[in-house]
Amino acid sequence: MQKFCLALDLIDDASLIEAYESYHKEVWPEIKESILNSGIINLEIYRVFNRMFMIIEATEDFSFDLKAAEDASNPKVQEWETLMWKFQQAIPGSKPGEKWQLMNLIFDLNK
């Protein structure tokens, strides 16, 4: 199993953050299906202030490139991503249009 951690910021506005969290209480079924079909076994999002962290557990053959290609050809995923981008902002250091940034593991208690 692979594990990935990613970071992204929300626009720092309480009403937008509340709306964003509301969408995530009832994620569209097509979005959940696209996540599971890509080889992601579990996906969690945590928030502190306007910073979010996503933890992904995926099969050994999971690929971000393949997931991105599948998402690009899925109109419902594109609709969701366009909607979510209204609440999100890239973290400092991101290239234009980049959203979630893959984080580097710097410490593991079990290693």
PDB file of N, CA, C and O in Angstrom, residues 18-79:
ATOM      1  N   GLU A  18     -17.119  27.321   5.442  1.00  0.00           N
ATOM      2  CA  GLU A  18     -18.318  26.593   5.864  1.00  0.00           C
ATOM      3  C   GLU A  18     -19.003  25.923   4.669  1.00  0.00           C
ATOM      4  O   GLU A  18     -19.413  24.760   4.744  1.00  0.00           O
ATOM      5  N   ALA A  19     -19.104  26.637   3.568  1.00  0.00           N
ATOM      6  CA  ALA A  19     -19.726  26.073   2.363  1.00  0.00           C
ATOM      7  C   ALA A  19     -18.897  24.910   1.819  1.00  0.00           C
ATOM      8  O   ALA A  19     -19.445  23.876   1.424  1.00  0.00           O
ATOM      9  N   TYR A  20     -17.583  25.056   1.818  1.00  0.00           N
ATOM     10  CA  TYR A  20     -16.693  23.992   1.341  1.00  0.00           C
ATOM     11  C   TYR A  20     -16.885  22.727   2.178  1.00  0.00           C
ATOM     12  O   TYR A  20     -17.023  21.632   1.638  1.00  0.00           O
ATOM     13  N   GLU A  21     -16.916  22.895   3.483  1.00  0.00           N
ATOM     14  CA  GLU A  21     -17.107  21.733   4.354  1.00  0.00           C
ATOM     15  C   GLU A  21     -18.489  21.120   4.151  1.00  0.00           C
ATOM     16  O   GLU A  21     -18.641  19.894   4.210  1.00  0.00           O
ATOM     17  N   SER A  22     -19.473  21.938   3.881  1.00  0.00           N
ATOM     18  CA  SER A  22     -20.822  21.434   3.622  1.00  0.00           C
ATOM     19  C   SER A  22     -20.840  20.528   2.391  1.00  0.00           C
ATOM     20  O   SER A  22     -21.454  19.456   2.408  1.00  0.00           O
ATOM     21  N   TYR A  23     -20.160  20.936   1.327  1.00  0.00           N
ATOM     22  CA  TYR A  23     -20.071  20.082   0.130  1.00  0.00           C
ATOM     23  C   TYR A  23     -19.425  18.743   0.467  1.00  0.00           C
ATOM     24  O   TYR A  23     -19.802  17.703  -0.082  1.00  0.00           O
ATOM     25  N   HIS A  24     -18.449  18.755   1.369  1.00  0.00           N
ATOM     26  CA  HIS A  24     -17.738  17.525   1.683  1.00  0.00           C
ATOM     27  C   HIS A  24     -18.486  16.619   2.662  1.00  0.00           C
ATOM     28  O   HIS A  24     -18.080  15.484   2.875  1.00  0.00           O
ATOM     29  N   LYS A  25     -19.582  17.095   3.202  1.00  0.00           N
ATOM     30  CA  LYS A  25     -20.436  16.227   4.016  1.00  0.00           C
ATOM     31  C   LYS A  25     -21.284  15.318   3.131  1.00  0.00           C
ATOM     32  O   LYS A  25     -21.757  14.277   3.578  1.00  0.00           O
ATOM     33  N   GLU A  26     -21.484  15.739   1.884  1.00  0.00           N
ATOM     34  CA  GLU A  26     -22.243  14.938   0.919  1.00  0.00           C
ATOM     35  C   GLU A  26     -21.566  15.012  -0.448  1.00  0.00           C
ATOM     36  O   GLU A  26     -22.100  15.593  -1.394  1.00  0.00           O
ATOM     37  N   VAL A  27     -20.384  14.417  -0.522  1.00  0.00           N
ATOM     38  CA  VAL A  27     -19.634  14.398  -1.781  1.00  0.00           C
ATOM     39  C   VAL A  27     -20.447  13.641  -2.825  1.00  0.00           C
ATOM     40  O   VAL A  27     -21.049  12.611  -2.534  1.00  0.00           O
ATOM     41  N   TRP A  28     -20.460  14.182  -4.029  1.00  0.00           N
ATOM     42  CA  TRP A  28     -21.243  13.561  -5.101  1.00  0.00           C
ATOM     43  C   TRP A  28     -20.811  12.107  -5.295  1.00  0.00           C
ATOM     44  O   TRP A  28     -19.620  11.785  -5.261  1.00  0.00           O
ATOM     45  N   PRO A  29     -21.761  11.212  -5.547  1.00  0.00           N
ATOM     46  CA  PRO A  29     -21.429   9.787  -5.728  1.00  0.00           C
ATOM     47  C   PRO A  29     -20.444   9.550  -6.872  1.00  0.00           C
ATOM     48  O   PRO A  29     -19.586   8.669  -6.779  1.00  0.00           O
ATOM     49  N   GLU A  30     -20.534  10.331  -7.920  1.00  0.00           N
ATOM     50  CA  GLU A  30     -19.625  10.164  -9.065  1.00  0.00           C
ATOM     51  C   GLU A  30     -18.181  10.485  -8.672  1.00  0.00           C
ATOM     52  O   GLU A  30     -17.241   9.901  -9.219  1.00  0.00           O
ATOM     53  N   ILE A  31     -18.018  11.391  -7.725  1.00  0.00           N
ATOM     54  CA  ILE A  31     -16.673  11.750  -7.266  1.00  0.00           C
ATOM     55  C   ILE A  31     -16.104  10.614  -6.426  1.00  0.00           C
ATOM     56  O   ILE A  31     -14.957  10.203  -6.618  1.00  0.00           O
ATOM     57  N   LYS A  32     -16.908  10.087  -5.520  1.00  0.00           N
ATOM     58  CA  LYS A  32     -16.457   8.936  -4.718  1.00  0.00           C
ATOM     59  C   LYS A  32     -16.100   7.757  -5.622  1.00  0.00           C
ATOM     60  O   LYS A  32     -15.088   7.084  -5.410  1.00  0.00           O
ATOM     61  N   GLU A  33     -16.924   7.520  -6.638  1.00  0.00           N
ATOM     62  CA  GLU A  33     -16.669   6.419  -7.569  1.00  0.00           C
ATOM     63  C   GLU A  33     -15.346   6.614  -8.307  1.00  0.00           C
ATOM     64  O   GLU A  33     -14.559   5.681  -8.448  1.00  0.00           O
ATOM     65  N   SER A  34     -15.078   7.840  -8.759  1.00  0.00           N
ATOM     66  CA  SER A  34     -13.833   8.095  -9.485  1.00  0.00           C
ATOM     67  C   SER A  34     -12.613   7.916  -8.577  1.00  0.00           C
ATOM     68  O   SER A  34     -11.566   7.454  -9.028  1.00  0.00           O
ATOM     69  N   ILE A  35     -12.757   8.258  -7.312  1.00  0.00           N
ATOM     70  CA  ILE A  35     -11.665   8.075  -6.348  1.00  0.00           C
ATOM     71  C   ILE A  35     -11.387   6.588  -6.148  1.00  0.00           C
ATOM     72  O   ILE A  35     -10.243   6.127  -6.276  1.00  0.00           O
ATOM     73  N   LEU A  36     -12.438   5.824  -5.874  1.00  0.00           N
ATOM     74  CA  LEU A  36     -12.265   4.392  -5.626  1.00  0.00           C
ATOM     75  C   LEU A  36     -11.777   3.651  -6.865  1.00  0.00           C
ATOM     76  O   LEU A  36     -10.945   2.743  -6.761  1.00  0.00           O
ATOM     77  N   ASN A  37     -12.263   4.034  -8.038  1.00  0.00           N
ATOM     78  CA  ASN A  37     -11.862   3.364  -9.275  1.00  0.00           C
ATOM     79  C   ASN A  37     -10.401   3.607  -9.644  1.00  0.00           C
ATOM     80  O   ASN A  37      -9.829   2.870 -10.444  1.00  0.00           O
ATOM     81  N   SER A  38      -9.792   4.636  -9.051  1.00  0.00           N
ATOM     82  CA  SER A  38      -8.402   4.965  -9.386  1.00  0.00           C
ATOM     83  C   SER A  38      -7.395   4.144  -8.585  1.00  0.00           C
ATOM     84  O   SER A  38      -6.204   4.207  -8.858  1.00  0.00           O
ATOM     85  N   GLY A  39      -7.879   3.413  -7.589  1.00  0.00           N
ATOM     86  CA  GLY A  39      -6.975   2.641  -6.737  1.00  0.00           C
ATOM     87  C   GLY A  39      -6.783   3.265  -5.368  1.00  0.00           C
ATOM     88  O   GLY A  39      -5.999   2.767  -4.560  1.00  0.00           O
ATOM     89  N   ILE A  40      -7.496   4.344  -5.101  1.00  0.00           N
ATOM     90  CA  ILE A  40      -7.442   4.944  -3.767  1.00  0.00           C
ATOM     91  C   ILE A  40      -8.347   4.125  -2.845  1.00  0.00           C
ATOM     92  O   ILE A  40      -9.516   3.909  -3.147  1.00  0.00           O
ATOM     93  N   ILE A  41      -7.781   3.662  -1.746  1.00  0.00           N
ATOM     94  CA  ILE A  41      -8.500   2.829  -0.789  1.00  0.00           C
ATOM     95  C   ILE A  41      -9.153   3.699   0.285  1.00  0.00           C
ATOM     96  O   ILE A  41     -10.271   3.440   0.711  1.00  0.00           O
ATOM     97  N   ASN A  42      -8.426   4.723   0.725  1.00  0.00           N
ATOM     98  CA  ASN A  42      -8.956   5.634   1.730  1.00  0.00           C
ATOM     99  C   ASN A  42      -8.423   7.029   1.444  1.00  0.00           C
ATOM    100  O   ASN A  42      -7.285   7.192   0.996  1.00  0.00           O
ATOM    101  N   LEU A  43      -9.262   8.026   1.704  1.00  0.00           N
ATOM    102  CA  LEU A  43      -8.883   9.418   1.495  1.00  0.00           C
ATOM    103  C   LEU A  43      -9.508  10.231   2.617  1.00  0.00           C
ATOM    104  O   LEU A  43     -10.714  10.140   2.853  1.00  0.00           O
ATOM    105  N   GLU A  44      -8.674  10.971   3.331  1.00  0.00           N
ATOM    106  CA  GLU A  44      -9.143  11.814   4.427  1.00  0.00           C
ATOM    107  C   GLU A  44      -8.632  13.227   4.196  1.00  0.00           C
ATOM    108  O   GLU A  44      -7.508  13.421   3.724  1.00  0.00           O
ATOM    109  N   ILE A  45      -9.461  14.222   4.546  1.00  0.00           N
ATOM    110  CA  ILE A  45      -9.052  15.619   4.477  1.00  0.00           C
ATOM    111  C   ILE A  45      -9.222  16.222   5.863  1.00  0.00           C
ATOM    112  O   ILE A  45     -10.280  16.078   6.481  1.00  0.00           O
ATOM    113  N   TYR A  46      -8.174  16.882   6.330  1.00  0.00           N
ATOM    114  CA  TYR A  46      -8.184  17.574   7.612  1.00  0.00           C
ATOM    115  C   TYR A  46      -7.977  19.065   7.353  1.00  0.00           C
ATOM    116  O   TYR A  46      -7.346  19.449   6.371  1.00  0.00           O
ATOM    117  N   ARG A  47      -8.494  19.897   8.275  1.00  0.00           N
ATOM    118  CA  ARG A  47      -8.343  21.342   8.120  1.00  0.00           C
ATOM    119  C   ARG A  47      -7.918  21.966   9.439  1.00  0.00           C
ATOM    120  O   ARG A  47      -8.415  21.603  10.504  1.00  0.00           O
ATOM    121  N   VAL A  48      -7.004  22.925   9.358  1.00  0.00           N
ATOM    122  CA  VAL A  48      -6.676  23.806  10.465  1.00  0.00           C
ATOM    123  C   VAL A  48      -6.672  25.215   9.877  1.00  0.00           C
ATOM    124  O   VAL A  48      -5.980  25.480   8.889  1.00  0.00           O
ATOM    125  N   PHE A  49      -7.505  26.076  10.429  1.00  0.00           N
ATOM    126  CA  PHE A  49      -7.718  27.410   9.880  1.00  0.00           C
ATOM    127  C   PHE A  49      -8.088  27.262   8.406  1.00  0.00           C
ATOM    128  O   PHE A  49      -9.074  26.599   8.105  1.00  0.00           O
ATOM    129  N   ASN A  50      -7.302  27.809   7.477  1.00  0.00           N
ATOM    130  CA  ASN A  50      -7.649  27.650   6.063  1.00  0.00           C
ATOM    131  C   ASN A  50      -6.707  26.675   5.340  1.00  0.00           C
ATOM    132  O   ASN A  50      -6.803  26.500   4.135  1.00  0.00           O
ATOM    133  N   ARG A  51      -5.843  26.004   6.082  1.00  0.00           N
ATOM    134  CA  ARG A  51      -4.920  25.029   5.486  1.00  0.00           C
ATOM    135  C   ARG A  51      -5.527  23.640   5.595  1.00  0.00           C
ATOM    136  O   ARG A  51      -6.047  23.257   6.638  1.00  0.00           O
ATOM    137  N   MET A  52      -5.462  22.895   4.496  1.00  0.00           N
ATOM    138  CA  MET A  52      -5.997  21.531   4.478  1.00  0.00           C
ATOM    139  C   MET A  52      -4.883  20.533   4.193  1.00  0.00           C
ATOM    140  O   MET A  52      -3.931  20.836   3.479  1.00  0.00           O
ATOM    141  N   PHE A  53      -5.055  19.344   4.762  1.00  0.00           N
ATOM    142  CA  PHE A  53      -4.157  18.229   4.510  1.00  0.00           C
ATOM    143  C   PHE A  53      -4.988  17.038   4.066  1.00  0.00           C
ATOM    144  O   PHE A  53      -6.003  16.730   4.679  1.00  0.00           O
ATOM    145  N   MET A  54      -4.555  16.407   2.999  1.00  0.00           N
ATOM    146  CA  MET A  54      -5.225  15.224   2.477  1.00  0.00           C
ATOM    147  C   MET A  54      -4.293  14.032   2.661  1.00  0.00           C
ATOM    148  O   MET A  54      -3.107  14.109   2.327  1.00  0.00           O
ATOM    149  N   ILE A  55      -4.822  12.961   3.201  1.00  0.00           N
ATOM    150  CA  ILE A  55      -4.066  11.725   3.349  1.00  0.00           C
ATOM    151  C   ILE A  55      -4.733  10.683   2.465  1.00  0.00           C
ATOM    152  O   ILE A  55      -5.935  10.428   2.578  1.00  0.00           O
ATOM    153  N   ILE A  56      -3.940  10.096   1.579  1.00  0.00           N
ATOM    154  CA  ILE A  56      -4.422   9.089   0.632  1.00  0.00           C
ATOM    155  C   ILE A  56      -3.703   7.777   0.909  1.00  0.00           C
ATOM    156  O   ILE A  56      -2.470   7.754   1.014  1.00  0.00           O
ATOM    157  N   GLU A  57      -4.476   6.708   1.012  1.00  0.00           N
ATOM    158  CA  GLU A  57      -3.922   5.355   1.025  1.00  0.00           C
ATOM    159  C   GLU A  57      -4.392   4.701  -0.260  1.00  0.00           C
ATOM    160  O   GLU A  57      -5.588   4.713  -0.568  1.00  0.00           O
ATOM    161  N   ALA A  58      -3.435   4.161  -1.013  1.00  0.00           N
ATOM    162  CA  ALA A  58      -3.751   3.644  -2.344  1.00  0.00           C
ATOM    163  C   ALA A  58      -3.039   2.327  -2.610  1.00  0.00           C
ATOM    164  O   ALA A  58      -2.064   1.980  -1.938  1.00  0.00           O
ATOM    165  N   THR A  59      -3.543   1.631  -3.613  1.00  0.00           N
ATOM    166  CA  THR A  59      -2.924   0.380  -4.041  1.00  0.00           C
ATOM    167  C   THR A  59      -1.533   0.666  -4.605  1.00  0.00           C
ATOM    168  O   THR A  59      -1.206   1.810  -4.950  1.00  0.00           O
ATOM    169  N   GLU A  60      -0.727  -0.370  -4.698  1.00  0.00           N
ATOM    170  CA  GLU A  60       0.643  -0.217  -5.205  1.00  0.00           C
ATOM    171  C   GLU A  60       0.689   0.286  -6.649  1.00  0.00           C
ATOM    172  O   GLU A  60       1.654   0.918  -7.044  1.00  0.00           O
ATOM    173  N   ASP A  61      -0.366   0.011  -7.427  1.00  0.00           N
ATOM    174  CA  ASP A  61      -0.353   0.435  -8.831  1.00  0.00           C
ATOM    175  C   ASP A  61      -1.028   1.793  -9.051  1.00  0.00           C
ATOM    176  O   ASP A  61      -1.167   2.237 -10.184  1.00  0.00           O
ATOM    177  N   PHE A  62      -1.404   2.484  -7.968  1.00  0.00           N
ATOM    178  CA  PHE A  62      -2.013   3.804  -8.105  1.00  0.00           C
ATOM    179  C   PHE A  62      -1.017   4.778  -8.730  1.00  0.00           C
ATOM    180  O   PHE A  62       0.167   4.771  -8.409  1.00  0.00           O
ATOM    181  N   SER A  63      -1.540   5.648  -9.602  1.00  0.00           N
ATOM    182  CA  SER A  63      -0.711   6.645 -10.274  1.00  0.00           C
ATOM    183  C   SER A  63      -1.447   7.979 -10.315  1.00  0.00           C
ATOM    184  O   SER A  63      -2.592   8.047 -10.776  1.00  0.00           O
ATOM    185  N   PHE A  64      -0.783   9.046  -9.849  1.00  0.00           N
ATOM    186  CA  PHE A  64      -1.376  10.377  -9.943  1.00  0.00           C
ATOM    187  C   PHE A  64      -1.580  10.787 -11.401  1.00  0.00           C
ATOM    188  O   PHE A  64      -2.562  11.444 -11.732  1.00  0.00           O
ATOM    189  N   ASP A  65      -0.645  10.415 -12.264  1.00  0.00           N
ATOM    190  CA  ASP A  65      -0.769  10.759 -13.691  1.00  0.00           C
ATOM    191  C   ASP A  65      -1.989  10.092 -14.313  1.00  0.00           C
ATOM    192  O   ASP A  65      -2.747  10.731 -15.051  1.00  0.00           O
ATOM    193  N   LEU A  66      -2.193   8.816 -14.025  1.00  0.00           N
ATOM    194  CA  LEU A  66      -3.355   8.101 -14.549  1.00  0.00           C
ATOM    195  C   LEU A  66      -4.644   8.672 -13.970  1.00  0.00           C
ATOM    196  O   LEU A  66      -5.626   8.882 -14.693  1.00  0.00           O
ATOM    197  N   LYS A  67      -4.645   8.981 -12.682  1.00  0.00           N
ATOM    198  CA  LYS A  67      -5.825   9.583 -12.045  1.00  0.00           C
ATOM    199  C   LYS A  67      -6.148  10.920 -12.708  1.00  0.00           C
ATOM    200  O   LYS A  67      -7.311  11.214 -13.009  1.00  0.00           O
ATOM    201  N   ALA A  68      -5.135  11.744 -12.963  1.00  0.00           N
ATOM    202  CA  ALA A  68      -5.347  13.049 -13.602  1.00  0.00           C
ATOM    203  C   ALA A  68      -5.920  12.882 -15.008  1.00  0.00           C
ATOM    204  O   ALA A  68      -6.821  13.626 -15.412  1.00  0.00           O
ATOM    205  N   ALA A  69      -5.429  11.900 -15.754  1.00  0.00           N
ATOM    206  CA  ALA A  69      -5.937  11.655 -17.106  1.00  0.00           C
ATOM    207  C   ALA A  69      -7.393  11.206 -17.063  1.00  0.00           C
ATOM    208  O   ALA A  69      -8.216  11.656 -17.872  1.00  0.00           O
ATOM    209  N   GLU A  70      -7.704  10.316 -16.135  1.00  0.00           N
ATOM    210  CA  GLU A  70      -9.088   9.856 -15.990  1.00  0.00           C
ATOM    211  C   GLU A  70     -10.001  11.007 -15.580  1.00  0.00           C
ATOM    212  O   GLU A  70     -11.110  11.146 -16.094  1.00  0.00           O
ATOM    213  N   ASP A  71      -9.545  11.834 -14.658  1.00  0.00           N
ATOM    214  CA  ASP A  71     -10.337  12.980 -14.205  1.00  0.00           C
ATOM    215  C   ASP A  71     -10.581  13.978 -15.333  1.00  0.00           C
ATOM    216  O   ASP A  71     -11.668  14.544 -15.440  1.00  0.00           O
ATOM    217  N   ALA A  72      -9.580  14.182 -16.162  1.00  0.00           N
ATOM    218  CA  ALA A  72      -9.699  15.144 -17.261  1.00  0.00           C
ATOM    219  C   ALA A  72     -10.769  14.726 -18.265  1.00  0.00           C
ATOM    220  O   ALA A  72     -11.373  15.585 -18.922  1.00  0.00           O
ATOM    221  N   SER A  73     -11.021  13.435 -18.365  1.00  0.00           N
ATOM    222  CA  SER A  73     -12.020  12.948 -19.326  1.00  0.00           C
ATOM    223  C   SER A  73     -13.381  12.669 -18.676  1.00  0.00           C
ATOM    224  O   SER A  73     -14.277  12.149 -19.329  1.00  0.00           O
ATOM    225  N   ASN A  74     -13.529  13.032 -17.408  1.00  0.00           N
ATOM    226  CA  ASN A  74     -14.772  12.788 -16.686  1.00  0.00           C
ATOM    227  C   ASN A  74     -15.474  14.126 -16.434  1.00  0.00           C
ATOM    228  O   ASN A  74     -15.042  14.907 -15.587  1.00  0.00           O
ATOM    229  N   PRO A  75     -16.563  14.411 -17.159  1.00  0.00           N
ATOM    230  CA  PRO A  75     -17.238  15.707 -17.019  1.00  0.00           C
ATOM    231  C   PRO A  75     -17.718  16.010 -15.599  1.00  0.00           C
ATOM    232  O   PRO A  75     -17.669  17.161 -15.165  1.00  0.00           O
ATOM    233  N   LYS A  76     -18.158  15.000 -14.867  1.00  0.00           N
ATOM    234  CA  LYS A  76     -18.654  15.236 -13.509  1.00  0.00           C
ATOM    235  C   LYS A  76     -17.503  15.612 -12.581  1.00  0.00           C
ATOM    236  O   LYS A  76     -17.653  16.502 -11.732  1.00  0.00           O
ATOM    237  N   VAL A  77     -16.357  14.972 -12.735  1.00  0.00           N
ATOM    238  CA  VAL A  77     -15.183  15.326 -11.930  1.00  0.00           C
ATOM    239  C   VAL A  77     -14.752  16.750 -12.274  1.00  0.00           C
ATOM    240  O   VAL A  77     -14.420  17.541 -11.384  1.00  0.00           O
ATOM    241  N   GLN A  78     -14.776  17.099 -13.557  1.00  0.00           N
ATOM    242  CA  GLN A  78     -14.401  18.458 -13.949  1.00  0.00           C
ATOM    243  C   GLN A  78     -15.365  19.490 -13.364  1.00  0.00           C
ATOM    244  O   GLN A  78     -14.947  20.577 -12.942  1.00  0.00           O
ATOM    245  N   GLU A  79     -16.646  19.162 -13.333  1.00  0.00           N
ATOM    246  CA  GLU A  79     -17.639  20.049 -12.730  1.00  0.00           C
ATOM    247  C   GLU A  79     -17.336  20.251 -11.241  1.00  0.00           C
ATOM    248  O   GLU A  79     -17.379  21.371 -10.725  1.00  0.00           O
TER     249      GLU A  79
END
